[in-house]
Short mmCIF file of N, CA, C and O in Angstrom, two decimals:
data_model
loop_
_atom_site.label_atom_id
_atom_site.label_comp_id
_atom_site.label_asym_id
_atom_site.label_seq_id
_atom_site.Cartn_x
_atom_site.Cartn_y
_atom_site.Cartn_z
N MET A 1 48.86 -37.21 -53.05
CA MET A 1 47.82 -38.04 -52.47
C MET A 1 48.61 -38.51 -50.74
O MET A 1 49.51 -38.97 -51.06
N THR A 2 47.78 -37.90 -50.11
CA THR A 2 47.94 -38.10 -48.92
C THR A 2 47.41 -39.01 -48.27
O THR A 2 46.07 -39.02 -47.97
N PHE A 3 48.37 -39.81 -47.26
CA PHE A 3 47.42 -40.82 -46.26
C PHE A 3 47.83 -40.68 -44.86
O PHE A 3 48.75 -40.38 -44.44
N THR A 4 46.46 -40.24 -44.20
CA THR A 4 46.56 -40.12 -42.93
C THR A 4 46.06 -40.85 -42.05
O THR A 4 44.83 -41.61 -41.85
N ILE A 5 46.69 -41.14 -40.89
CA ILE A 5 45.75 -41.83 -39.66
C ILE A 5 45.58 -41.16 -38.53
O ILE A 5 46.54 -40.50 -38.09
N SER A 6 44.55 -41.41 -38.17
CA SER A 6 44.05 -40.50 -37.06
C SER A 6 44.90 -41.24 -35.93
O SER A 6 45.10 -42.41 -36.06
N THR A 7 44.70 -40.34 -34.42
CA THR A 7 45.62 -41.00 -33.26
C THR A 7 44.66 -41.99 -32.96
O THR A 7 45.30 -42.96 -32.58
N GLU A 8 43.30 -42.14 -33.05
CA GLU A 8 42.36 -43.26 -32.79
C GLU A 8 42.86 -44.53 -33.43
O GLU A 8 43.05 -45.67 -32.73
N ASN A 9 42.95 -44.57 -34.61
CA ASN A 9 43.30 -45.70 -35.78
C ASN A 9 44.92 -46.03 -35.36
O ASN A 9 45.01 -47.18 -35.25
N PHE A 10 45.57 -45.29 -34.95
CA PHE A 10 46.99 -45.85 -34.78
C PHE A 10 46.83 -46.44 -33.41
O PHE A 10 47.92 -47.50 -33.14
N TYR A 11 46.60 -45.97 -32.47
CA TYR A 11 46.35 -46.62 -31.12
C TYR A 11 45.72 -47.89 -31.49
O TYR A 11 46.22 -48.95 -30.66
N LEU A 12 44.78 -48.00 -32.13
CA LEU A 12 44.02 -49.07 -32.34
C LEU A 12 45.15 -50.14 -33.02
O LEU A 12 44.90 -51.82 -32.85
N ILE A 13 45.74 -49.75 -33.91
CA ILE A 13 46.68 -50.76 -34.93
C ILE A 13 47.79 -51.07 -33.87
O ILE A 13 48.31 -52.32 -33.91
N ILE A 14 48.51 -50.24 -32.95
CA ILE A 14 49.21 -50.57 -31.73
C ILE A 14 48.71 -51.82 -31.10
O ILE A 14 49.63 -52.60 -30.75
N ILE A 15 47.64 -51.45 -30.70
CA ILE A 15 46.85 -52.31 -29.69
C ILE A 15 46.64 -53.94 -30.24
O ILE A 15 47.02 -55.14 -30.02
N ILE A 16 46.66 -53.91 -31.64
CA ILE A 16 46.19 -54.97 -32.44
C ILE A 16 47.73 -55.80 -32.41
O ILE A 16 47.61 -56.82 -32.16
N VAL A 17 48.55 -55.36 -32.90
CA VAL A 17 49.82 -55.61 -32.99
C VAL A 17 50.42 -56.19 -31.72
O VAL A 17 51.00 -57.30 -31.79
N LEU A 18 50.14 -55.39 -30.71
CA LEU A 18 50.73 -55.80 -29.17
C LEU A 18 49.85 -57.40 -28.52
O LEU A 18 50.36 -58.31 -28.17
N MET A 19 48.79 -57.20 -28.96
CA MET A 19 47.76 -58.41 -28.72
C MET A 19 48.25 -59.45 -29.66
O MET A 19 48.35 -60.91 -29.21
N ALA A 20 48.68 -59.29 -30.87
CA ALA A 20 49.34 -60.25 -31.44
C ALA A 20 50.38 -61.11 -31.05
O ALA A 20 50.85 -62.12 -31.41
N ILE A 21 51.51 -60.18 -30.76
CA ILE A 21 52.53 -60.58 -30.05
C ILE A 21 52.31 -61.11 -28.61
O ILE A 21 53.00 -62.33 -28.69
N GLN A 22 51.43 -60.87 -27.96
CA GLN A 22 51.21 -61.40 -26.86
C GLN A 22 50.67 -63.20 -26.91
O GLN A 22 51.07 -63.59 -26.23
N ILE A 23 49.52 -62.91 -27.96
CA ILE A 23 49.34 -64.49 -28.24
C ILE A 23 50.24 -64.97 -28.86
O ILE A 23 50.48 -66.49 -28.42
N TYR A 24 51.33 -64.72 -29.73
CA TYR A 24 52.39 -65.64 -29.99
C TYR A 24 53.53 -66.07 -28.81
O TYR A 24 53.78 -67.43 -28.69
N GLN A 25 53.37 -65.12 -28.06
CA GLN A 25 54.61 -65.38 -26.80
C GLN A 25 53.65 -66.64 -25.70
O GLN A 25 54.18 -67.26 -25.13
N TRP A 26 52.29 -66.47 -25.75
CA TRP A 26 51.65 -67.30 -25.09
C TRP A 26 51.74 -68.59 -25.57
O TRP A 26 51.97 -69.71 -25.05
N THR A 27 51.51 -68.60 -26.96
CA THR A 27 51.93 -70.10 -27.61
C THR A 27 52.80 -71.00 -27.44
O THR A 27 53.36 -72.09 -26.98
N ILE A 28 54.36 -69.87 -27.54
CA ILE A 28 55.67 -70.34 -27.19
C ILE A 28 55.70 -70.63 -25.79
O ILE A 28 56.18 -71.90 -25.36
N ILE A 29 55.36 -69.99 -24.80
CA ILE A 29 55.47 -70.79 -23.33
C ILE A 29 54.62 -71.86 -23.26
O ILE A 29 55.10 -72.40 -22.47
N GLN A 30 53.37 -72.07 -23.72
CA GLN A 30 52.83 -73.00 -23.67
C GLN A 30 53.36 -74.43 -24.09
O GLN A 30 53.53 -75.36 -23.57
N LYS A 31 54.29 -74.10 -25.42
CA LYS A 31 54.90 -75.19 -25.73
C LYS A 31 56.14 -75.54 -24.96
O LYS A 31 56.61 -76.39 -24.85
N CYS A 32 56.99 -74.44 -24.07
CA CYS A 32 57.93 -74.66 -23.08
C CYS A 32 57.29 -75.38 -21.86
O CYS A 32 58.44 -76.00 -21.57
N LYS A 33 56.31 -75.01 -21.62
CA LYS A 33 55.62 -75.70 -20.52
C LYS A 33 55.53 -77.16 -20.64
O LYS A 33 55.88 -77.74 -19.82
N SER A 34 55.15 -77.67 -21.69
CA SER A 34 54.73 -79.03 -22.42
C SER A 34 56.00 -79.73 -22.18
O SER A 34 56.42 -80.58 -21.88
N GLU A 35 57.21 -79.12 -22.83
CA GLU A 35 58.39 -79.69 -22.94
C GLU A 35 59.22 -79.65 -21.40
O GLU A 35 59.95 -80.95 -21.32
N ILE A 36 59.05 -78.79 -20.69
CA ILE A 36 59.44 -79.01 -19.48
C ILE A 36 58.86 -80.09 -18.65
O ILE A 36 59.25 -80.82 -17.76
N ASP A 37 57.54 -80.36 -18.73
CA ASP A 37 56.75 -81.31 -18.17
C ASP A 37 57.15 -82.73 -18.14
O ASP A 37 57.37 -83.48 -17.76
N SER A 38 57.19 -82.57 -19.79
CA SER A 38 57.90 -83.84 -20.14
C SER A 38 59.37 -84.17 -19.65
O SER A 38 59.57 -85.36 -19.38
N ILE A 39 60.03 -83.10 -19.47
CA ILE A 39 61.35 -83.45 -19.03
C ILE A 39 61.52 -83.86 -17.19
O ILE A 39 62.19 -84.94 -16.89
N TRP A 40 60.63 -83.16 -16.91
CA TRP A 40 60.28 -83.70 -15.39
C TRP A 40 59.67 -85.09 -15.28
O TRP A 40 60.37 -85.95 -14.59
N LYS A 41 59.17 -85.56 -16.38
CA LYS A 41 58.39 -87.01 -16.22
C LYS A 41 59.86 -87.82 -16.73
O LYS A 41 59.98 -89.08 -15.77
N GLN A 42 60.41 -87.58 -17.12
CA GLN A 42 61.76 -88.32 -17.99
C GLN A 42 62.68 -88.47 -16.59
O GLN A 42 63.25 -89.52 -16.57
N ILE A 43 63.08 -87.19 -15.94
CA ILE A 43 63.81 -87.63 -14.67
C ILE A 43 63.06 -88.38 -13.62
O ILE A 43 63.53 -88.96 -13.04
N HIS A 44 61.84 -88.23 -13.31
CA HIS A 44 61.10 -89.10 -12.40
C HIS A 44 61.50 -90.54 -12.66
O HIS A 44 61.81 -91.40 -11.58
N VAL A 45 61.27 -91.11 -13.97
CA VAL A 45 61.50 -92.33 -14.62
C VAL A 45 62.86 -92.79 -14.10
O VAL A 45 63.28 -93.63 -13.52
N LEU A 46 64.01 -91.91 -14.73
CA LEU A 46 65.04 -91.89 -14.24
C LEU A 46 65.78 -92.23 -12.73
O LEU A 46 66.60 -93.13 -12.64
N THR A 47 64.99 -91.41 -11.96
CA THR A 47 65.20 -91.57 -10.80
C THR A 47 64.59 -92.80 -10.04
O THR A 47 65.31 -93.49 -9.15
N ILE A 48 63.45 -93.23 -10.82
CA ILE A 48 62.91 -94.80 -10.02
C ILE A 48 63.99 -95.77 -10.62
O ILE A 48 64.12 -96.55 -9.64
N ASN A 49 64.35 -95.77 -11.85
CA ASN A 49 65.05 -96.88 -12.40
C ASN A 49 66.44 -96.71 -11.52
O ASN A 49 67.16 -97.74 -11.38
N VAL A 50 67.22 -95.52 -11.18
CA VAL A 50 68.39 -95.61 -10.66
C VAL A 50 68.34 -96.30 -9.04
O VAL A 50 68.88 -96.90 -8.67
N ALA A 51 67.01 -96.00 -8.46
CA ALA A 51 67.01 -96.00 -7.26
C ALA A 51 66.82 -97.66 -7.20
O ALA A 51 67.44 -98.35 -6.32
N ALA A 52 66.02 -98.24 -8.47
CA ALA A 52 65.73 -99.71 -8.02
C ALA A 52 67.12 -100.44 -8.60
O ALA A 52 67.21 -101.47 -7.91
N GLU A 53 67.60 -99.85 -9.07
CA GLU A 53 68.91 -100.46 -9.64
C GLU A 53 70.31 -100.67 -8.36
O GLU A 53 70.65 -101.85 -7.86
N ILE A 54 69.88 -99.32 -7.73
CA ILE A 54 70.72 -99.48 -6.49
C ILE A 54 70.68 -100.19 -5.46
O ILE A 54 71.12 -101.19 -4.70
N LEU A 55 69.36 -100.47 -5.09
CA LEU A 55 68.66 -101.35 -4.37
C LEU A 55 68.95 -102.83 -4.74
O LEU A 55 69.33 -103.84 -3.79
N LYS A 56 69.06 -103.13 -5.95
CA LYS A 56 69.08 -104.45 -6.28
C LYS A 56 70.64 -105.12 -6.32
O LYS A 56 71.03 -106.03 -5.85
N LEU A 57 71.79 -103.74 -6.74
CA LEU A 57 72.84 -104.01 -6.43
C LEU A 57 73.15 -104.38 -4.95
O LEU A 57 73.97 -105.49 -4.42
N LYS A 58 72.78 -103.65 -4.00
CA LYS A 58 72.82 -103.74 -2.49
C LYS A 58 72.60 -105.03 -2.35
O LYS A 58 73.04 -105.54 -1.16
N LYS A 59 71.17 -105.67 -2.65
CA LYS A 59 70.64 -106.80 -1.96
C LYS A 59 71.65 -107.96 -2.36
O LYS A 59 71.89 -109.02 -2.03
N GLU A 60 72.62 -107.67 -3.72
CA GLU A 60 73.15 -108.81 -4.20
C GLU A 60 74.67 -108.70 -3.71
O GLU A 60 75.19 -109.80 -3.21
N THR A 61 74.91 -107.54 -3.02
CA THR A 61 76.37 -107.33 -2.31
C THR A 61 75.73 -108.08 -0.87
O THR A 61 77.11 -108.72 -0.25
N ASP A 62 74.63 -107.71 -0.50
CA ASP A 62 74.49 -108.60 1.10
C ASP A 62 74.41 -109.74 0.81
O ASP A 62 74.86 -110.59 1.89
N ALA A 63 73.51 -110.36 -0.13
CA ALA A 63 73.85 -111.84 -0.54
C ALA A 63 74.76 -112.67 -0.31
O ALA A 63 75.05 -113.61 0.29
N GLU A 64 76.05 -111.66 -1.30
CA GLU A 64 77.36 -112.54 -1.57
C GLU A 64 78.05 -112.27 0.20
O GLU A 64 78.68 -113.37 0.28
N GLU A 65 78.02 -111.21 0.70
CA GLU A 65 78.35 -111.22 1.89
C GLU A 65 77.87 -112.41 3.21
O GLU A 65 78.70 -112.74 4.15
N LYS A 66 76.41 -112.71 3.10
CA LYS A 66 76.26 -113.73 4.16
C LYS A 66 76.71 -114.91 3.27
O LYS A 66 76.63 -115.94 4.55
N THR A 67 76.78 -115.07 2.12
CA THR A 67 77.54 -116.63 1.72
C THR A 67 78.88 -116.65 2.08
O THR A 67 79.49 -117.89 2.20
N GLN A 68 79.71 -115.88 2.12
CA GLN A 68 81.19 -115.79 2.57
C GLN A 68 81.17 -116.38 3.90
O GLN A 68 81.24 -116.11 4.94
#
C-alpha cells in the first residue's frame, strides 16, 4: 500500500503549518507586548514616587536650613 501526496496537497499542508506557527508567534508577541506595557506603567509610577520623595526631602532640608 502506497501513500502518495500530490504537490498541491503538500504545498497546502506547508501553508497550514506555517499559518499555525504564525498564529502561535502572534499570541506570544501579544503577551510580551502586554508585559512590556505593564513594566512601563510600573516604571512610570516608580519615577513619580521617587521624584515626589526627592522634592519632599529637599523641602525638609530647606526648612531646616532656614531655621538654623
